[in-house]
């Protein structure tokens, strides 16, 4: 028997026994820990049920929905019902017959009523009443005339009215003061205001504005024919030269050059207080400005911030100062070499500086601040630059092979007489009739003043505009002169431009040297009762 028991029981080493004992101790401790946590949780649940079995049903708090929307902290305030109702089309005509109401300066001008009554805002000095109509050099694509009274003119013209308006415009005649047999009706005068001269003109393609994104898949590709491209360019060159000669001799007040990437405005001497012929270009890029510098064409960036303008003045220093700065840079490079810096590191430093300089110059590209002003003899150099610059004509796209569009209020060589599209409408709202006339096409600055000039003094009218956004910078540049010089400059400018083709009343306003007369206008309102203008 002893032998059998010894054979069945296997002998174990003391170390193994110690390991087994430690494992048993850890196992018991772990079981005890798990049992204590579970028992504590069960005790709490049992105590809660015994204390109030229906408390969680009747008196318990509802669990918060994490996906619920908190309306108390709305990111965007909801528009009030008054703003929504005032934005309807009917109120556009309703508010024209209402008395002007006070608009809070902090209230968003998102409705027609707030826009038209902006003149009463206490903190808006620009919207103050003025007996003179402001001047806006922005090109416009559309203008809408609205009035609660019928307009003296209509869309439908008689044969005599159309022919008289065309004749008076082509000859730059003032029908009221000329002893002629021309028709002097309001329709003839209004038709005279809706005409302009343009070159080139392609019946199948609209050349204004030049920012169309449509593809020319179904149209005629003028860029594919070298003969057509050459003919268009030669005709455009003759027209451009003719316009420039007219503006130099003060027989044309201004004209526009509308290219694919920029718009240039040439103005005769005497307009807006400028004693010399001048031109403005917007928007521009760093590459375009560098091309002008390479041609030694001096210009000024009038709309740049003060700091940027100071940097530009320092950059365009005299030749002596430039040579001194160049020697100073060479000394700096020698000093860096003496410090033990190798040539590659110096090149990296110069490259970094040039990159920072390039970035600062490109910040204003394609914005209103990139507008450049060219005055005096530099305009002649700029004219030759545009005449010989091939980059002004697109190579591909919708306007491939087509020169820039020339727009002017007077006739020039090779120009085509173009008319604005007129659409008349009438609306009945709240027991009253409201009348509207919409003009579509290239609308020049003098067109607005000519229409207001033929408008009866007691006839209230409101104008809203659809501007060519890239040309709004033209109205932000103003010639600042002392008050004692403004009157003399305006008188001499008017006398020198007496043969420019503008109406004498309109010419007086455009020759004014008052910087406050030039402003960007989105909405213009004329009151027949007070004989004043209000704009915003």
Coordinates of C-alpha atoms in Angstrom, one line a residue:
X1 CA 0.0 0.0 0.0
X2 CA 2.7 2.6 0.8
X3 CA 4.3 2.0 -2.6
X4 CA 1.0 2.7 -4.5
X5 CA 0.4 6.0 -2.7
X6 CA 4.0 7.2 -3.4
X7 CA 3.6 6.4 -7.1
X8 CA 0.3 8.2 -7.5
X9 CA 1.4 11.4 -5.7
X10 CA 4.0 13.4 -7.6
X11 CA 6.7 15.2 -5.7
X12 CA 6.8 19.1 -6.1
X13 CA 9.6 21.6 -5.6
X14 CA 9.2 24.2 -2.8
X15 CA 9.5 27.1 -5.3
X16 CA 6.5 25.8 -7.2
X17 CA 4.5 25.5 -4.0
X18 CA 5.3 29.2 -3.2
X19 CA 4.1 30.3 -6.7
X20 CA 0.9 28.4 -6.3
X21 CA 0.3 29.9 -2.9
X22 CA 0.9 33.5 -4.2
X23 CA -1.5 32.9 -7.1
X24 CA -4.2 31.7 -4.7
X25 CA -3.8 34.8 -2.6
X26 CA -4.1 37.2 -5.6
X27 CA -7.1 35.3 -6.8
X28 CA -8.9 35.6 -3.5
X29 CA -8.1 39.3 -3.3
X30 CA -9.5 39.9 -6.8
X31 CA -12.6 38.0 -6.1
X32 CA -13.1 40.0 -2.8
X33 CA -12.7 43.3 -4.7
X34 CA -15.2 42.4 -7.4
X35 CA -17.7 41.1 -4.8
X36 CA -17.5 44.3 -2.7
X37 CA -18.1 46.6 -5.7
X38 CA -21.1 44.6 -6.9
X39 CA -22.6 44.4 -3.5
X40 CA -22.2 48.2 -3.0
X41 CA -24.0 48.9 -6.3
X42 CA -26.8 46.5 -5.5
X43 CA -27.2 48.1 -2.1
X44 CA -27.6 51.6 -3.6
X45 CA -30.2 50.5 -6.1
X46 CA -32.1 48.6 -3.5
X47 CA -32.1 51.6 -1.2
X48 CA -33.4 53.9 -4.0
X49 CA -36.2 51.6 -4.9
X50 CA -37.3 51.1 -1.3
X51 CA -37.2 54.8 -0.5
X52 CA -39.5 56.0 -3.4
X53 CA -40.5 53.4 -5.9
X54 CA -42.5 55.9 -8.0
X55 CA -40.2 58.9 -7.5
X56 CA -38.3 58.3 -10.8
X57 CA -41.6 58.2 -12.7
X58 CA -43.5 61.2 -11.3
X59 CA -40.8 63.5 -9.7
X60 CA -37.7 62.5 -11.6
X61 CA -35.9 65.0 -13.9
X62 CA -36.1 64.4 -17.6
X63 CA -32.8 63.4 -19.2
X64 CA -31.4 66.2 -21.4
X65 CA -31.3 65.6 -25.1
X66 CA -27.7 66.2 -26.2
X67 CA -28.9 66.8 -29.8
X68 CA -31.5 69.5 -28.8
X69 CA -31.1 72.9 -30.4
X70 CA -30.6 75.8 -28.0
X71 CA -32.6 78.8 -29.4
X72 CA -31.4 81.1 -26.6
X73 CA -28.0 81.3 -28.2
X74 CA -28.7 81.6 -31.9
X75 CA -25.7 82.4 -34.0
X76 CA -27.6 84.3 -36.6
X77 CA -30.5 86.6 -35.4
X78 CA -33.7 85.9 -37.2
X79 CA -35.0 88.8 -39.3
X80 CA -38.0 90.5 -38.0
X81 CA -41.3 90.3 -39.8
X82 CA -41.1 93.9 -40.7
X83 CA -37.8 93.4 -42.6
X84 CA -39.3 90.4 -44.4
X85 CA -42.4 92.2 -45.4
X86 CA -40.5 95.3 -46.5
X87 CA -38.3 93.2 -48.8
X88 CA -41.3 92.3 -51.0
X89 CA -41.5 93.8 -54.5
X90 CA -44.7 95.8 -53.7
X91 CA -43.0 97.8 -51.0
X92 CA -40.5 99.1 -53.5
X93 CA -43.3 101.2 -55.0
X94 CA -45.2 101.7 -51.8
X95 CA -42.4 103.5 -50.0
X96 CA -41.8 106.0 -52.7
X97 CA -45.0 107.8 -51.7
X98 CA -44.4 107.7 -48.0
X99 CA -42.8 110.3 -45.9
X100 CA -39.1 109.7 -45.1
X101 CA -38.6 107.9 -41.8
X102 CA -35.7 107.9 -39.5
X103 CA -33.3 105.0 -39.9
X104 CA -31.2 103.8 -37.1
X105 CA -27.5 104.0 -37.9
X106 CA -27.0 100.5 -36.5
X107 CA -30.0 99.0 -38.5
X108 CA -28.9 96.8 -41.4
X109 CA -29.7 98.5 -44.7
X110 CA -31.1 95.3 -46.3
X111 CA -34.4 96.6 -47.4
X112 CA -35.6 99.1 -50.1
X113 CA -37.2 101.3 -47.4
X114 CA -34.0 101.7 -45.4
X115 CA -32.0 102.4 -48.6
X116 CA -34.3 105.1 -49.9
X117 CA -34.7 106.7 -46.5
X118 CA -31.0 106.6 -45.7
X119 CA -30.8 110.4 -46.0
X120 CA -32.4 110.7 -42.5
X121 CA -29.8 108.6 -40.7
X122 CA -28.2 110.8 -38.1
X123 CA -24.7 109.4 -38.5
X124 CA -24.6 109.1 -42.3
X125 CA -23.0 112.4 -43.5
X126 CA -22.8 111.2 -47.1
X127 CA -26.6 110.9 -47.3
X128 CA -27.2 114.5 -46.5
X129 CA -29.4 116.5 -48.9
X130 CA -27.6 118.4 -51.6
X131 CA -29.0 120.7 -54.3
X132 CA -26.4 119.2 -56.8
X133 CA -26.3 115.8 -58.2
X134 CA -23.1 113.9 -57.3
X135 CA -20.7 112.5 -59.9
X136 CA -20.0 108.8 -60.2
X137 CA -17.4 107.6 -62.7
X138 CA -18.4 104.0 -62.3
X139 CA -19.5 102.2 -65.5
X140 CA -23.0 100.7 -65.2
X141 CA -24.8 97.8 -66.8
X142 CA -28.3 98.8 -65.9
X143 CA -30.3 101.7 -64.4
X144 CA -33.9 101.7 -63.2
X145 CA -36.0 104.9 -62.9
X146 CA -38.9 104.7 -60.5
X147 CA -41.6 107.3 -59.8
X148 CA -45.1 107.6 -58.4
X149 CA -46.0 110.0 -61.3
X150 CA -46.0 109.2 -65.0
X151 CA -42.7 110.0 -66.8
X152 CA -42.8 112.8 -69.4
X153 CA -41.2 110.4 -71.9
X154 CA -42.2 106.9 -73.0
X155 CA -40.7 103.9 -74.6
X156 CA -42.6 104.3 -77.9
X157 CA -41.1 106.9 -80.2
X158 CA -42.5 108.6 -83.2
X159 CA -40.5 108.9 -86.4
X160 CA -39.8 112.6 -85.8
X161 CA -38.9 112.0 -82.2
X162 CA -36.4 109.3 -83.0
X163 CA -34.8 111.2 -85.8
X164 CA -34.6 114.5 -83.9
X165 CA -33.0 112.7 -80.9
X166 CA -30.5 111.0 -83.1
X167 CA -29.6 114.2 -85.0
X168 CA -29.2 116.3 -81.8
X169 CA -27.0 113.6 -80.2
X170 CA -24.7 113.2 -83.3
X171 CA -24.4 117.0 -83.6
X172 CA -24.1 117.6 -79.9
X173 CA -27.0 120.1 -80.0
X174 CA -29.1 121.7 -77.2
X175 CA -32.6 121.5 -78.7
X176 CA -34.0 124.1 -76.4
X177 CA -31.5 126.8 -77.4
X178 CA -31.1 126.0 -81.1
X179 CA -33.2 127.6 -83.8
X180 CA -33.9 124.5 -85.7
X181 CA -36.9 122.5 -86.9
X182 CA -36.0 119.5 -84.8
X183 CA -38.6 118.0 -82.5
X184 CA -38.3 119.3 -78.9
X185 CA -40.7 116.8 -77.2
X186 CA -39.6 115.0 -74.1
X187 CA -39.4 111.7 -76.0
X188 CA -36.8 113.2 -78.4
X189 CA -34.7 114.5 -75.5
X190 CA -34.9 111.2 -73.7
X191 CA -33.9 109.3 -76.8
X192 CA -30.9 111.7 -77.1
X193 CA -29.9 110.6 -73.6
X194 CA -30.0 106.9 -74.4
X195 CA -27.3 107.0 -77.2
X196 CA -23.5 106.5 -77.1
X197 CA -20.6 105.7 -79.4
X198 CA -18.8 102.4 -79.3
X199 CA -16.1 100.5 -81.1
X200 CA -15.9 97.7 -82.0
X201 CA -19.5 96.5 -82.3
X202 CA -20.3 92.8 -83.2
X203 CA -24.0 92.1 -83.5
X204 CA -23.7 88.5 -82.4
X205 CA -21.6 89.2 -79.4
X206 CA -21.9 91.6 -76.4
X207 CA -18.6 93.4 -75.8
X208 CA -19.7 95.0 -72.5
X209 CA -18.9 93.9 -69.9
X210 CA -15.8 91.9 -70.6
X211 CA -16.3 89.5 -67.7
X212 CA -18.5 86.9 -69.3
X213 CA -17.8 83.3 -68.4
X214 CA -19.9 81.7 -71.2
X215 CA -18.1 79.6 -73.8
X216 CA -18.0 80.4 -77.4
X217 CA -18.8 77.0 -78.7
X218 CA -21.7 78.0 -81.0
X219 CA -20.2 81.4 -81.9
X220 CA -17.7 82.6 -84.5
X221 CA -14.1 82.1 -83.5
X222 CA -12.4 85.3 -84.6
X223 CA -9.1 84.3 -83.2
X224 CA -8.7 81.5 -85.8
X225 CA -8.6 83.9 -88.7
X226 CA -5.5 86.1 -88.9
X227 CA -7.1 88.3 -91.6
X228 CA -10.1 89.1 -89.3
X229 CA -7.8 89.7 -86.3
X230 CA -5.6 92.1 -88.3
X231 CA -8.6 94.0 -89.7
X232 CA -10.1 94.4 -86.3
X233 CA -6.9 95.6 -84.7
X234 CA -6.2 98.1 -87.5
X235 CA -9.7 99.6 -87.2
X236 CA -9.4 99.7 -83.4
X237 CA -6.0 101.5 -83.7
X238 CA -7.4 104.2 -85.9
X239 CA -10.4 104.7 -83.5
X240 CA -8.1 104.8 -80.4
X241 CA -5.9 107.4 -82.0
X242 CA -8.9 109.5 -83.0
X243 CA -10.3 109.4 -79.5
X244 CA -6.9 110.4 -78.0
X245 CA -6.5 113.3 -80.3
X246 CA -10.0 114.5 -79.5
X247 CA -9.4 114.4 -75.7
X248 CA -6.1 116.2 -76.1
X249 CA -7.8 119.0 -78.0
X250 CA -10.6 119.1 -75.3
X251 CA -13.2 118.1 -77.9
X252 CA -14.0 114.9 -76.0
X253 CA -14.5 115.1 -72.2
X254 CA -13.6 111.4 -71.4
X255 CA -13.7 107.9 -72.8
X256 CA -13.3 104.3 -71.5
X257 CA -11.1 101.5 -72.7
X258 CA -12.6 98.2 -71.5
X259 CA -10.2 95.3 -71.8
X260 CA -10.5 91.8 -70.6
X261 CA -8.5 92.3 -67.4
X262 CA -8.7 96.0 -66.7
X263 CA -10.6 99.2 -67.5
X264 CA -8.9 102.5 -68.3
X265 CA -10.6 105.9 -68.0
X266 CA -9.1 108.9 -69.9
X267 CA -10.2 112.3 -68.8
X268 CA -9.5 115.7 -70.5
X269 CA -7.8 118.5 -68.7
X270 CA -10.2 120.6 -66.6
X271 CA -12.5 117.8 -65.4
X272 CA -12.8 117.4 -61.6
X273 CA -10.1 119.9 -60.9
X274 CA -7.3 118.3 -62.9
X275 CA -5.2 120.8 -64.9
X276 CA -3.6 118.2 -67.1
X277 CA -4.8 115.3 -69.2
X278 CA -4.9 112.2 -66.9
X279 CA -5.8 108.5 -67.0
X280 CA -6.8 105.9 -64.4
X281 CA -6.6 102.1 -64.7
X282 CA -8.2 99.5 -62.5
X283 CA -7.8 96.8 -61.5
X284 CA -4.1 96.2 -62.0
X285 CA -1.6 93.5 -61.0
X286 CA 2.0 93.5 -60.0
X287 CA 3.0 92.2 -63.5
X288 CA 1.1 95.0 -65.2
X289 CA 2.7 97.7 -63.0
X290 CA 6.1 96.3 -63.6
X291 CA 5.5 96.5 -67.4
X292 CA 4.7 100.2 -67.0
X293 CA 7.9 100.7 -64.9
X294 CA 10.0 99.0 -67.6
X295 CA 8.6 101.5 -70.1
X296 CA 9.5 104.4 -67.7
X297 CA 5.9 105.3 -67.2
X298 CA 5.4 107.0 -63.8
X299 CA 2.2 106.5 -62.0
X300 CA 0.6 106.9 -58.5
X301 CA -1.4 104.5 -56.5
X302 CA -3.8 106.9 -54.8
X303 CA -6.0 104.4 -53.1
X304 CA -3.3 102.6 -51.2
X305 CA -3.2 102.9 -47.4
X306 CA -0.9 105.5 -46.0
X307 CA 1.8 103.1 -44.9
X308 CA 1.8 101.4 -48.3
X309 CA 2.0 104.8 -50.1
X310 CA 4.9 105.8 -48.0
X311 CA 6.7 102.6 -48.9
X312 CA 6.0 103.3 -52.5
X313 CA 7.4 106.8 -52.3
X314 CA 10.5 105.4 -50.6
X315 CA 10.8 102.7 -53.2
X316 CA 10.6 105.2 -56.1
X317 CA 13.4 107.5 -54.8
X318 CA 15.8 109.5 -57.0
X319 CA 18.6 108.0 -59.0
X320 CA 21.2 109.2 -56.5
X321 CA 19.4 107.7 -53.6
X322 CA 19.0 104.4 -55.5
X323 CA 22.7 104.3 -56.2
X324 CA 23.4 104.9 -52.5
X325 CA 21.1 102.1 -51.5
X326 CA 22.7 99.8 -54.1
X327 CA 26.2 100.5 -52.6
X328 CA 24.7 100.0 -49.2
X329 CA 23.4 96.6 -50.2
X330 CA 26.8 95.7 -51.6
X331 CA 28.4 96.7 -48.3
X332 CA 25.9 94.5 -46.5
X333 CA 26.9 91.5 -48.6
X334 CA 30.6 92.1 -48.0
X335 CA 29.9 92.5 -44.3
X336 CA 28.0 89.1 -44.3
X337 CA 30.9 87.5 -46.1
X338 CA 33.4 88.9 -43.6
X339 CA 31.3 87.2 -40.9
X340 CA 32.0 83.9 -42.5
X341 CA 28.6 83.4 -44.1
X342 CA 29.0 81.5 -47.4
X343 CA 27.6 82.7 -50.7
X344 CA 24.7 80.2 -50.7
X345 CA 23.3 81.5 -47.4
X346 CA 23.5 85.0 -48.7
X347 CA 21.5 84.0 -51.7
X348 CA 18.9 82.4 -49.5
X349 CA 18.6 85.6 -47.4
X350 CA 18.2 87.7 -50.5
X351 CA 15.7 85.3 -51.9
X352 CA 13.6 85.4 -48.7
X353 CA 13.7 89.2 -48.8
X354 CA 12.5 89.3 -52.4
X355 CA 9.7 86.9 -51.6
X356 CA 8.5 89.0 -48.8
X357 CA 8.6 92.1 -51.0
X358 CA 6.8 90.3 -53.8
X359 CA 4.1 89.2 -51.4
X360 CA 3.5 92.7 -50.0
X361 CA 3.2 94.1 -53.5
X362 CA 0.7 91.4 -54.6
X363 CA -1.7 92.0 -51.7
X364 CA -3.5 94.8 -53.5
X365 CA -3.7 93.0 -56.9
X366 CA -7.2 93.0 -58.5
X367 CA -8.7 95.3 -55.9
X368 CA -9.7 98.9 -55.7
X369 CA -6.4 99.7 -54.0
X370 CA -4.6 98.6 -57.1
X371 CA -5.9 101.6 -59.1
X372 CA -3.1 103.7 -60.7
X373 CA -3.3 107.3 -61.7
X374 CA -1.2 108.7 -64.6
X375 CA -1.0 112.4 -65.2
X376 CA 0.6 114.9 -67.6
X377 CA 3.1 113.8 -70.3
X378 CA 3.1 110.2 -68.9
X379 CA -0.4 109.7 -70.4
X380 CA 1.1 109.9 -73.9
X381 CA 3.6 107.1 -73.0
X382 CA 0.7 105.1 -71.6
X383 CA -1.3 105.6 -74.8
X384 CA 1.6 104.3 -76.8
X385 CA 1.9 101.4 -74.4
X386 CA -1.7 100.4 -74.9
X387 CA -1.4 100.9 -78.6
X388 CA 1.5 98.4 -79.0
X389 CA 0.7 96.0 -76.1
X390 CA -0.5 92.7 -77.6
X391 CA -1.5 91.4 -74.2
X392 CA -4.6 93.6 -74.1
X393 CA -6.1 91.3 -76.8
X394 CA -7.1 87.8 -75.6
X395 CA -5.7 84.9 -77.5
X396 CA -8.3 82.3 -76.4
X397 CA -11.8 82.4 -75.0
X398 CA -14.9 84.2 -75.9
X399 CA -13.2 87.5 -76.8
X400 CA -10.2 86.0 -78.6
X401 CA -8.8 88.3 -81.2
X402 CA -11.2 91.2 -80.3
X403 CA -9.6 94.5 -79.2
X404 CA -10.8 96.4 -76.1
X405 CA -14.1 98.2 -76.2
X406 CA -14.0 101.9 -76.6
X407 CA -16.9 103.9 -75.1
X408 CA -17.3 107.7 -75.5
X409 CA -20.1 110.3 -75.4
X410 CA -19.0 112.0 -78.6
X411 CA -18.3 110.7 -82.1
X412 CA -14.9 109.5 -83.2
X413 CA -13.4 107.7 -86.2
X414 CA -14.8 104.2 -86.8
X415 CA -17.3 104.4 -84.0
X416 CA -20.8 102.9 -84.1
X417 CA -23.8 104.7 -82.8
X418 CA -25.3 102.4 -80.1
X419 CA -28.5 102.8 -78.2
X420 CA -29.5 101.6 -74.7
X421 CA -32.3 99.1 -74.4
X422 CA -35.4 100.7 -72.8
X423 CA -38.1 98.7 -71.1
X424 CA -41.1 100.4 -69.6
X425 CA -43.5 98.9 -66.9
X426 CA -46.3 99.9 -64.6
X427 CA -47.5 98.5 -61.3
X428 CA -50.6 99.0 -59.3
X429 CA -50.2 98.6 -55.5
X430 CA -52.2 99.8 -52.5
X431 CA -54.5 101.9 -54.6
X432 CA -51.7 103.8 -56.4
X433 CA -49.8 103.4 -59.7
X434 CA -46.0 103.3 -59.9
X435 CA -44.0 103.7 -63.1
X436 CA -40.7 102.2 -63.9
X437 CA -38.2 102.5 -66.8
X438 CA -35.2 100.3 -67.1
X439 CA -32.2 101.1 -69.3
X440 CA -29.7 98.3 -70.1
X441 CA -26.3 98.7 -71.8
X442 CA -23.1 100.6 -71.2
X443 CA -24.3 103.5 -69.1
X444 CA -21.8 106.4 -69.0
X445 CA -21.6 108.9 -66.1
X446 CA -23.1 111.8 -68.2
X447 CA -26.1 109.7 -69.1
X448 CA -27.5 110.0 -65.5
X449 CA -27.0 113.7 -65.5
X450 CA -28.5 114.2 -68.9
X451 CA -31.7 112.3 -67.8
X452 CA -31.9 114.4 -64.6
X453 CA -31.4 117.6 -66.7
X454 CA -34.5 116.9 -68.8
X455 CA -36.5 115.8 -65.8
X456 CA -39.1 118.4 -64.7
X457 CA -38.1 120.2 -61.5
X458 CA -41.3 119.2 -59.7
X459 CA -41.1 115.5 -60.7
X460 CA -39.7 113.2 -58.0
X461 CA -37.6 110.3 -59.2
X462 CA -35.6 107.5 -57.8
X463 CA -32.7 105.7 -59.5
X464 CA -31.1 102.4 -58.7
X465 CA -27.9 101.2 -60.4
X466 CA -26.3 97.9 -61.3
X467 CA -22.6 98.8 -61.4
X468 CA -19.6 97.2 -63.0
X469 CA -17.9 96.4 -59.7
X470 CA -14.3 96.6 -61.0
X471 CA -14.8 100.3 -61.9
X472 CA -16.0 101.6 -58.6
X473 CA -12.5 102.8 -57.8
X474 CA -12.7 105.6 -60.3
X475 CA -15.0 107.5 -58.0
X476 CA -12.7 107.1 -55.0
X477 CA -9.9 109.3 -56.5
X478 CA -10.4 113.0 -56.0
X479 CA -8.2 116.0 -56.6
X480 CA -7.7 117.9 -53.4
X481 CA -7.2 121.7 -53.9
X482 CA -7.5 124.7 -51.6
X483 CA -11.0 126.3 -51.6
X484 CA -9.7 129.5 -53.2
X485 CA -8.4 127.5 -56.2
X486 CA -11.5 125.4 -56.8
X487 CA -13.7 128.2 -58.3
X488 CA -11.0 129.4 -60.7
X489 CA -10.2 125.9 -61.8
X490 CA -13.9 125.1 -62.5
X491 CA -14.3 128.3 -64.6
X492 CA -11.3 127.8 -66.7
X493 CA -12.1 124.1 -67.2
X494 CA -15.6 124.9 -68.4
X495 CA -14.4 127.5 -70.9
X496 CA -11.7 125.2 -72.3
X497 CA -14.2 122.3 -72.6
X498 CA -17.0 124.4 -74.1
X499 CA -16.8 122.3 -77.4
X500 CA -16.6 118.9 -75.8
X501 CA -20.2 118.0 -76.6
X502 CA -21.7 118.1 -73.1
X503 CA -24.7 120.2 -72.1
X504 CA -23.5 123.4 -70.3
X505 CA -25.4 122.6 -67.1
X506 CA -23.9 119.1 -67.0
X507 CA -20.4 120.4 -67.9
X508 CA -20.5 122.8 -65.0
X509 CA -20.9 120.0 -62.5
X510 CA -18.2 117.8 -64.1
X511 CA -15.7 120.7 -64.1
X512 CA -16.2 121.3 -60.4
X513 CA -13.0 120.8 -58.3
X514 CA -15.0 120.0 -55.1
X515 CA -13.9 116.6 -54.0
X516 CA -17.3 116.1 -52.2
X517 CA -19.1 116.1 -55.5
X518 CA -17.5 112.7 -56.5
X519 CA -18.9 109.7 -54.8
X520 CA -20.0 106.1 -55.4
X521 CA -23.8 105.9 -55.7
X522 CA -26.0 102.8 -55.3
X523 CA -29.3 104.6 -55.0
X524 CA -30.1 108.2 -56.0
X525 CA -33.3 110.0 -55.0
X526 CA -34.5 113.4 -56.3
X527 CA -37.3 115.2 -54.4
X528 CA -39.5 117.5 -56.4
X529 CA -40.7 119.2 -53.3
X530 CA -37.4 120.2 -51.8
X531 CA -35.4 120.2 -55.1
X532 CA -32.6 118.2 -53.5
X533 CA -30.7 115.0 -54.1
X534 CA -30.2 112.1 -51.6
X535 CA -27.9 109.2 -52.3
X536 CA -26.4 106.2 -50.6

